Every structure is written in C-alpha cells, then in structure tokens.
PDB file of C-alpha atoms in Angstrom:
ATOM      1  CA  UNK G1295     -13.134  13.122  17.464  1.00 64.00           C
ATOM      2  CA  UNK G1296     -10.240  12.779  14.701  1.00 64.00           C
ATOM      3  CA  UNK G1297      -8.977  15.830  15.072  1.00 68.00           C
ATOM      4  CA  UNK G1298      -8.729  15.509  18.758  1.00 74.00           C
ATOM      5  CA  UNK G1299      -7.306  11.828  18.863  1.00 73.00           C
ATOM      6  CA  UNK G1300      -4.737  13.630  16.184  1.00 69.00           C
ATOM      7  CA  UNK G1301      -3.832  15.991  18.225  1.00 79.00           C
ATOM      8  CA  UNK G1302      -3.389  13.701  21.665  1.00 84.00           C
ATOM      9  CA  UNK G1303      -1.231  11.320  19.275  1.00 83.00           C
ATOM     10  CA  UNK G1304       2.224  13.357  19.520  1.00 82.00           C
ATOM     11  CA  UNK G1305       2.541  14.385  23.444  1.00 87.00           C
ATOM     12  CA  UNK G1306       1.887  10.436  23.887  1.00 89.00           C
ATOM     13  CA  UNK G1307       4.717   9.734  21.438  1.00 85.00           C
ATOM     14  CA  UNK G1308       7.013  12.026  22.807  1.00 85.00           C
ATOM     15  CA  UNK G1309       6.393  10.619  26.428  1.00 89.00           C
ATOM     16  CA  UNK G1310       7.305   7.710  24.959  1.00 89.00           C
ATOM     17  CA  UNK G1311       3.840   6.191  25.383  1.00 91.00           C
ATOM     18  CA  UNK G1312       3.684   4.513  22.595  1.00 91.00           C
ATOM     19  CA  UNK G1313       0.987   1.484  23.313  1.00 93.00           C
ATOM     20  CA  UNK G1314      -1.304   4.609  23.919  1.00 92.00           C
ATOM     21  CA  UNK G1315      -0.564   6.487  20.959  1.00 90.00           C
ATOM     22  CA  UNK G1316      -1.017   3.374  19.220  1.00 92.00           C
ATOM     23  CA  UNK G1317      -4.769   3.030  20.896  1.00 92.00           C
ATOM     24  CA  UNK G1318      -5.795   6.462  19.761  1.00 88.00           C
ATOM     25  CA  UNK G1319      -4.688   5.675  16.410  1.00 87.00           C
ATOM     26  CA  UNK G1320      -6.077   2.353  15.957  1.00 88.00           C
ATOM     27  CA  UNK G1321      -9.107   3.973  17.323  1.00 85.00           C
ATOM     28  CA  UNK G1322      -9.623   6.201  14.401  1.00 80.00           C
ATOM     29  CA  UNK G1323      -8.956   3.237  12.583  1.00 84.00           C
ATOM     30  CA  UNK G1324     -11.867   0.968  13.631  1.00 81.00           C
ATOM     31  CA  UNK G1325     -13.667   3.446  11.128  1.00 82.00           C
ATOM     32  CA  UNK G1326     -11.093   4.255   8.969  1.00 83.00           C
ATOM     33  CA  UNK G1327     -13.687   6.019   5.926  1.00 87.00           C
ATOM     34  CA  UNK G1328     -14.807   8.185   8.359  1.00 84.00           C
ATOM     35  CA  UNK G1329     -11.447   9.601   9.869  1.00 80.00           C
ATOM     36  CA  UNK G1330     -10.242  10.025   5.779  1.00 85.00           C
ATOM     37  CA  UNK G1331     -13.285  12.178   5.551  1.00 84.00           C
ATOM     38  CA  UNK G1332     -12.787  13.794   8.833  1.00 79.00           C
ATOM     39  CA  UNK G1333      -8.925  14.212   8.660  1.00 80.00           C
ATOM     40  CA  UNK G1334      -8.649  14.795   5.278  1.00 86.00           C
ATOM     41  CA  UNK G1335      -6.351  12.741   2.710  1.00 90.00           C
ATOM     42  CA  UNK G1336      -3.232  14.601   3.268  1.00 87.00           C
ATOM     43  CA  UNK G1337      -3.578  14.497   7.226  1.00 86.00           C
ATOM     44  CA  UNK G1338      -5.071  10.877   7.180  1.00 88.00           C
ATOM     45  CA  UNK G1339      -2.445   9.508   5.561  1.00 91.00           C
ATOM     46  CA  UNK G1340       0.201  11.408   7.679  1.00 87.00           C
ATOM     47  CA  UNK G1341      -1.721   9.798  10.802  1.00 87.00           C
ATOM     48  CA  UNK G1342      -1.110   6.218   8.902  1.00 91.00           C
ATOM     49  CA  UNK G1343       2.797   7.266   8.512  1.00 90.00           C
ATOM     50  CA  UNK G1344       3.086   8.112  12.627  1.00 87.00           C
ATOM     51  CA  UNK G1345       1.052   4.459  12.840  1.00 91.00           C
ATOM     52  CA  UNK G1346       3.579   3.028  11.208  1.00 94.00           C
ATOM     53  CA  UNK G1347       6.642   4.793  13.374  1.00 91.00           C
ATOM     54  CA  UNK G1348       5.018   3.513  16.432  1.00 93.00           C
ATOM     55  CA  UNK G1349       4.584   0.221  14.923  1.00 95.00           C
ATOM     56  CA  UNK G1350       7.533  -0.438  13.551  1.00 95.00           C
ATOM     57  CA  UNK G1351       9.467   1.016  17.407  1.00 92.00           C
ATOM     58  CA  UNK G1352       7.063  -1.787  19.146  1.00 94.00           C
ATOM     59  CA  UNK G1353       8.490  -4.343  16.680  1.00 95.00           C
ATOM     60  CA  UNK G1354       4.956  -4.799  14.277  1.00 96.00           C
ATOM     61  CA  UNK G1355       6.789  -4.545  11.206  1.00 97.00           C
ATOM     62  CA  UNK G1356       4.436  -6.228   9.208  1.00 97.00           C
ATOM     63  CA  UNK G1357       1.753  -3.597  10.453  1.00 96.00           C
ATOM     64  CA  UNK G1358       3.847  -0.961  10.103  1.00 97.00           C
ATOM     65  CA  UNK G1359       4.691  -2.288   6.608  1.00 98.00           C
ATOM     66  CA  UNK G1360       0.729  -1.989   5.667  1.00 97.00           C
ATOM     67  CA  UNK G1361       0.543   1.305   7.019  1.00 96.00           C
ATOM     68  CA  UNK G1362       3.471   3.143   5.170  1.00 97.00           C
ATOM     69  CA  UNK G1363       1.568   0.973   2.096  1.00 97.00           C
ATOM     70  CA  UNK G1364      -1.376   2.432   2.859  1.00 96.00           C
ATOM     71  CA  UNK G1365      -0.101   6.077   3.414  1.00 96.00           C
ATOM     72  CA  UNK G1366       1.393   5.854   0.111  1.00 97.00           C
ATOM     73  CA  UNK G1367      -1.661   4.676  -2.024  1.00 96.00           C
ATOM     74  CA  UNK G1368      -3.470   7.790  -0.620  1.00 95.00           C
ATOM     75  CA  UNK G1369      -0.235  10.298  -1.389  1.00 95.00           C
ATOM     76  CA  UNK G1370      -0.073   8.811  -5.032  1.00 95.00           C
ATOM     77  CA  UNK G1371      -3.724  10.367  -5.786  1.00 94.00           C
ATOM     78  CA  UNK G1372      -2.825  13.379  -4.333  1.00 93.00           C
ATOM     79  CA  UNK G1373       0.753  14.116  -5.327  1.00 95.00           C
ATOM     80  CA  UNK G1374       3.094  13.646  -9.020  1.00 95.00           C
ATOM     81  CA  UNK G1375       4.762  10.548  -8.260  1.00 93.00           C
ATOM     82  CA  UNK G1376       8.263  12.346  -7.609  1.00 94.00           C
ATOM     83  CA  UNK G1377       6.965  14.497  -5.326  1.00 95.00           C
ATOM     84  CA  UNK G1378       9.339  15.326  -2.249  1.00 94.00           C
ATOM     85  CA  UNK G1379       7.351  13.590   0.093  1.00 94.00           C
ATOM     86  CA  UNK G1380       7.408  10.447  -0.939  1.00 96.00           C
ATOM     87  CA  UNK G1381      11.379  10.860  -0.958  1.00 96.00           C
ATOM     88  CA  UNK G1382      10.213  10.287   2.961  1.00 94.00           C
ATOM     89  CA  UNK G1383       7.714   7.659   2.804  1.00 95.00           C
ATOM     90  CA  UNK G1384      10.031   5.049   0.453  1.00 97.00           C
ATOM     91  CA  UNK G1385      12.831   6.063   3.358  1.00 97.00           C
ATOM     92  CA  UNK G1386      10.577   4.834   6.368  1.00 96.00           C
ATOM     93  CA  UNK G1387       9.327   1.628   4.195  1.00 97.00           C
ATOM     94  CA  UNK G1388      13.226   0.827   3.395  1.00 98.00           C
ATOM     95  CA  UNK G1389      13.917   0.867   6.925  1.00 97.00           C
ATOM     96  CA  UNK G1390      10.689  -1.534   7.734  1.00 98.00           C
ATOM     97  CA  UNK G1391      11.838  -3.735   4.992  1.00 98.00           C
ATOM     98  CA  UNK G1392      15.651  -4.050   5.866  1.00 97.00           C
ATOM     99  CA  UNK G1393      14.459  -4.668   9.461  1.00 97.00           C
ATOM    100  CA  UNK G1394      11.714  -7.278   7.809  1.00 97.00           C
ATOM    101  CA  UNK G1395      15.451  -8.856   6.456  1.00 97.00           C
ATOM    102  CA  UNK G1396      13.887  -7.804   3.207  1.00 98.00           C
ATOM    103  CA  UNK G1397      17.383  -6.189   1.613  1.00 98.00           C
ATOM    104  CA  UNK G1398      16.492  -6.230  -2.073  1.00 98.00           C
ATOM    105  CA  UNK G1399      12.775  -4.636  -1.378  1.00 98.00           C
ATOM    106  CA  UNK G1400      14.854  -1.996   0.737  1.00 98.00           C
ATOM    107  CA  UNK G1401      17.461  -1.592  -1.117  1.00 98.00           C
ATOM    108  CA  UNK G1402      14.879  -0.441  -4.044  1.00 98.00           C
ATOM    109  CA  UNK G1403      13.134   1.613  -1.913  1.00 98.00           C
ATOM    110  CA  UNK G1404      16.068   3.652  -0.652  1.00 98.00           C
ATOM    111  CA  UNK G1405      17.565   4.296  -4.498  1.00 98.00           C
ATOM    112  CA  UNK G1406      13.819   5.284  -4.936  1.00 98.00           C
ATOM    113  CA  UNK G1407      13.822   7.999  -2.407  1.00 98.00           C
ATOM    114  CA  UNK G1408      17.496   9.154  -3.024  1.00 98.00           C
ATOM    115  CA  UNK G1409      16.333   9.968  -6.850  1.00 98.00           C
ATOM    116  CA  UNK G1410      13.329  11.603  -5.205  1.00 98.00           C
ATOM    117  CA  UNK G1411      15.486  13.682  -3.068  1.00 97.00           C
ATOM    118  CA  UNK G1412      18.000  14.301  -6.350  1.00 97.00           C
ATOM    119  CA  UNK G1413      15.583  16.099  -8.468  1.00 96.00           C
ATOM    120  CA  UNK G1414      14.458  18.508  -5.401  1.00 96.00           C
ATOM    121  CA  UNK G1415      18.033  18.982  -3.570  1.00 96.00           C
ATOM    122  CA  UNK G1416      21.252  20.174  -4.212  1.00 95.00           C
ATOM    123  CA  UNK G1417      23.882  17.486  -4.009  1.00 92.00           C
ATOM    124  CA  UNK G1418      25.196  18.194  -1.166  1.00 93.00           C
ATOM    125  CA  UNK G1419      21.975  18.891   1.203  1.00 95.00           C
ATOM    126  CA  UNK G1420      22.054  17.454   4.399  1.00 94.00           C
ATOM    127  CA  UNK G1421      18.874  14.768   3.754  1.00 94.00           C
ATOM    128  CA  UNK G1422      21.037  12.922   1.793  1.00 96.00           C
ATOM    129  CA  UNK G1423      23.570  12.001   4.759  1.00 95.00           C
ATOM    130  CA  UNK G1424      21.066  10.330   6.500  1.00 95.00           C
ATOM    131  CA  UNK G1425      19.886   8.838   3.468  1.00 97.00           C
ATOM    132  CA  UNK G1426      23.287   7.545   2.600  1.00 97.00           C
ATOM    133  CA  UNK G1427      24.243   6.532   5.535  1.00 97.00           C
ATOM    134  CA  UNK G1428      20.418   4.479   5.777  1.00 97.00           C
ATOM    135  CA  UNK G1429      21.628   2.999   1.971  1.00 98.00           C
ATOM    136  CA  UNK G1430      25.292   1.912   3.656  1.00 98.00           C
ATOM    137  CA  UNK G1431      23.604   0.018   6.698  1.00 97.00           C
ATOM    138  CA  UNK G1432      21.192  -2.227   3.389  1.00 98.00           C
ATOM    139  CA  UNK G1433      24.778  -2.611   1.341  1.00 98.00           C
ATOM    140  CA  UNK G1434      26.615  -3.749   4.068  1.00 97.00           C
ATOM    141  CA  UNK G1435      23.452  -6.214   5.074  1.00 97.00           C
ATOM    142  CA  UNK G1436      23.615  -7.340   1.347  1.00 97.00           C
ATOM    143  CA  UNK G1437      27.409  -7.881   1.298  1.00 97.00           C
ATOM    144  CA  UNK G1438      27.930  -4.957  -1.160  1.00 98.00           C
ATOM    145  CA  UNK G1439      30.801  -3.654   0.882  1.00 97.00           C
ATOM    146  CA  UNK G1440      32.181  -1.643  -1.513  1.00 97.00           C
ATOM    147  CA  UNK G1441      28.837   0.215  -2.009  1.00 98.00           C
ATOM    148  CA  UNK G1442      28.565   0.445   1.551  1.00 98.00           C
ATOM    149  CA  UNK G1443      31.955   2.066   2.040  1.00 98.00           C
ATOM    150  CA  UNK G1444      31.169   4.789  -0.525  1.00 98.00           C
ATOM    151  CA  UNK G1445      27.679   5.371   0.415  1.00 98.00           C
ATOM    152  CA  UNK G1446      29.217   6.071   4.168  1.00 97.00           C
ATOM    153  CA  UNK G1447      31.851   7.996   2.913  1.00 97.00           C
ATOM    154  CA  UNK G1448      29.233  10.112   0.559  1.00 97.00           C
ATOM    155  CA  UNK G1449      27.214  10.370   3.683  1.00 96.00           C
ATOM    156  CA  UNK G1450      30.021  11.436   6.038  1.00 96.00           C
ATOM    157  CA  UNK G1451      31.223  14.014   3.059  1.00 96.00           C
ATOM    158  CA  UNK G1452      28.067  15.484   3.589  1.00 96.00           C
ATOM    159  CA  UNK G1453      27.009  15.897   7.021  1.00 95.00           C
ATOM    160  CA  UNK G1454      31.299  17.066   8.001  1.00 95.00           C
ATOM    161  CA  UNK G1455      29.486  20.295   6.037  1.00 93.00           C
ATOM    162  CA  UNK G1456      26.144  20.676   7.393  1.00 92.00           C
ATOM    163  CA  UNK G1457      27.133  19.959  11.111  1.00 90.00           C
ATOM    164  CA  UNK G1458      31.398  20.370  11.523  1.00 89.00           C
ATOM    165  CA  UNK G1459      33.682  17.687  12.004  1.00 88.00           C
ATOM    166  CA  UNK G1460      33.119  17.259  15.780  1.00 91.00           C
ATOM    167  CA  UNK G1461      29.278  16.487  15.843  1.00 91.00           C
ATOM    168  CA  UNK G1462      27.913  13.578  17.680  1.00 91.00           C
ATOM    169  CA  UNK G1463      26.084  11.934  14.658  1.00 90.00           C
ATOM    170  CA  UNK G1464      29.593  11.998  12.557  1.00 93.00           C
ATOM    171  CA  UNK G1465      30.757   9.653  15.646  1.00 94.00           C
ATOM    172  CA  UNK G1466      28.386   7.080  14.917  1.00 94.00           C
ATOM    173  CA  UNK G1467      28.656   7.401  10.497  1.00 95.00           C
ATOM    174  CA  UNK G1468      32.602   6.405  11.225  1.00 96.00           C
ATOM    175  CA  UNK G1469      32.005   3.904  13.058  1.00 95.00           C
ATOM    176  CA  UNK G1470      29.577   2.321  10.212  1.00 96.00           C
ATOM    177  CA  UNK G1471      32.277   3.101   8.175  1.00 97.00           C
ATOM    178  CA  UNK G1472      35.460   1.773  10.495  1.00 97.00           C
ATOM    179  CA  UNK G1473      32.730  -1.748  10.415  1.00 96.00           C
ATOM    180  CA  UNK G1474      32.677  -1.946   7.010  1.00 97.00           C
ATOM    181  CA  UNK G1475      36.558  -1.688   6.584  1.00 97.00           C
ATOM    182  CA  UNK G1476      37.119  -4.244   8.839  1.00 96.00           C
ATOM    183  CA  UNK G1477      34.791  -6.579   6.895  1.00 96.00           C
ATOM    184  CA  UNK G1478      36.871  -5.914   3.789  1.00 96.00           C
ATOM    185  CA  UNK G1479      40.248  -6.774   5.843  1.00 96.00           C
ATOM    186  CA  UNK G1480      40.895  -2.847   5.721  1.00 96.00           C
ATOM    187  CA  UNK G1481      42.288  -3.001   9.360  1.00 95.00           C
ATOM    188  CA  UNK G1482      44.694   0.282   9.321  1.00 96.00           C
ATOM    189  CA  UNK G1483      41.731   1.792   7.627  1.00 95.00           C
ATOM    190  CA  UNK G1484      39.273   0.682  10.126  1.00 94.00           C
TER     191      UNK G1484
END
C-alpha cells in the first residue's frame, strides 16, 4: 500500500491537487513505522520531504517545518553529515523558516547548504544561483543589504552562464537586485 500511495503522490502534485496528495501522504502516516519499513529509510524520508512541499504551498509551515525535521533525522543515520543531499534539505527548511519570519534560523540554514554545495560543486555550478539568489531574498529580509546585493549579483554571475543573458529567470534575479538598490538609495543603479 506504500508503494502505491508513493507512486499516486506525484500525478496529484503535478495536477496541482495538492489536499489529495496531502491525504495519501498523511495516510501512510497514520502508521508511520510501518511505511519506514515498507518504503525504506531513504524513500520514507523523501516521502516526508514532498509532505513538507505540499505543506508548506498550502501555508502549514509549522507542519512542513516538522517534516523537513523529520526527513533530516532519518538522512543523518544514513548519510556523512556533508553529504549533497542535505545541501537540499537545509535549502527547503531555510525557505520554511524565512516564510515562518524566522531570518536568523534561515539564514543558518542557507550558509549550511551553500557549504554543502561548496565541497561537491565547482564554483560556478548553476545550484548555487538559486541558492544565492534564496540567501539574497533572507539578507534583504534581515536588512543586510549589502549582503543581499552581492549574494544577487553572485547569483546573477552565475546563472548569465548556465542559461544566457536573455533567460526568463535572469528577469526576475534583477529585479531582486534593482529592489535591493533602491532600498540602499541606489536609484540610477536600480
């Protein structure tokens, strides 16, 4: 029954049925010992990391909070703690904590996976503009502007590489950036 409720859990997500996949999930939950053992460590705790997606896009952030937790308790007995994949799950619980307003607890938790990512990427991969541009968004919440503007810029450095000047998703890191000039009275710069 785990394996199938796994497998039913992404075509709902992708539908955008998320109360559903949520359902399924929860479902495997109610006897959560016996999906580990079904599923698996490794696949249980990546079903606890789509939980927590889905939670966190229906606004349960503290749910989704305990789930990324949870996901990471199990990872941590399976995996040396700087392990590429939890580059990934200290990403996702940044982003839960800087929407919780919880900057300093994402703020950690970002560094944490961008030193992850370090020791297993070159400089310049293309993770680390979106994990850049995720650290920018927490500095400019904090008031660290001047982080923020050279965390964007790092970001934009990077992904003007990996996906030419004209892509859609360079749109969006300028305008972070042209934000965070104009909150430092950089107005031609903005």
């Amino acid at each position: 029954a785990a394996g199938v409720a796994w497998w039913l859990v992404n075509p709902l997500k992708l539908l955008g049925r998320l109360a559903e996949a949520r359902a399924v999930l929860d479902s495997l939950l109610i006897d959560s010992a016996a999906a580990q053992a079904a599923l698996g460590d490794s696949e249980f705790a990546s079903l606890l990391t789509n939980l927590a997606v889905i939670q966190r896009n229906q606004g349960d952030l503290s749910s989704a909070q305990a789930s990324v937790e949870r996901s990471i308790v199990i990872k941590k007995k399976q995996f040396a703690p700087d392990h590429q994949i939890f580059a990934t799950s200290y990403s996702n619980l940044a982003m839960i904590q800087q929407d919780q307003r919880d900057l300093s607890g994402a703020r950690e938790n970002m560094e944490r996976a961008i030193a992850i990512q370090k020791k297993h990427f070159a400089p310049n991969h293309p993770t680390f503009a979106t994990s850049y541009s995720n650290l920018a968004l927490i500095q400019q919440d904090q008031g660290d502007l001047p982080g923020a503007q050279a965390s964007i810029e790092a970001a934009i450095d990077i992904a003007e590489k990996h996906l030419g000047a004209d892509h859609p998703n360079l749109a969006i890191m300028r305008s972070n950036l042209a934000l965070v000039q104009q909150e430092q009275n950089d107005l031609s710069g903005a």
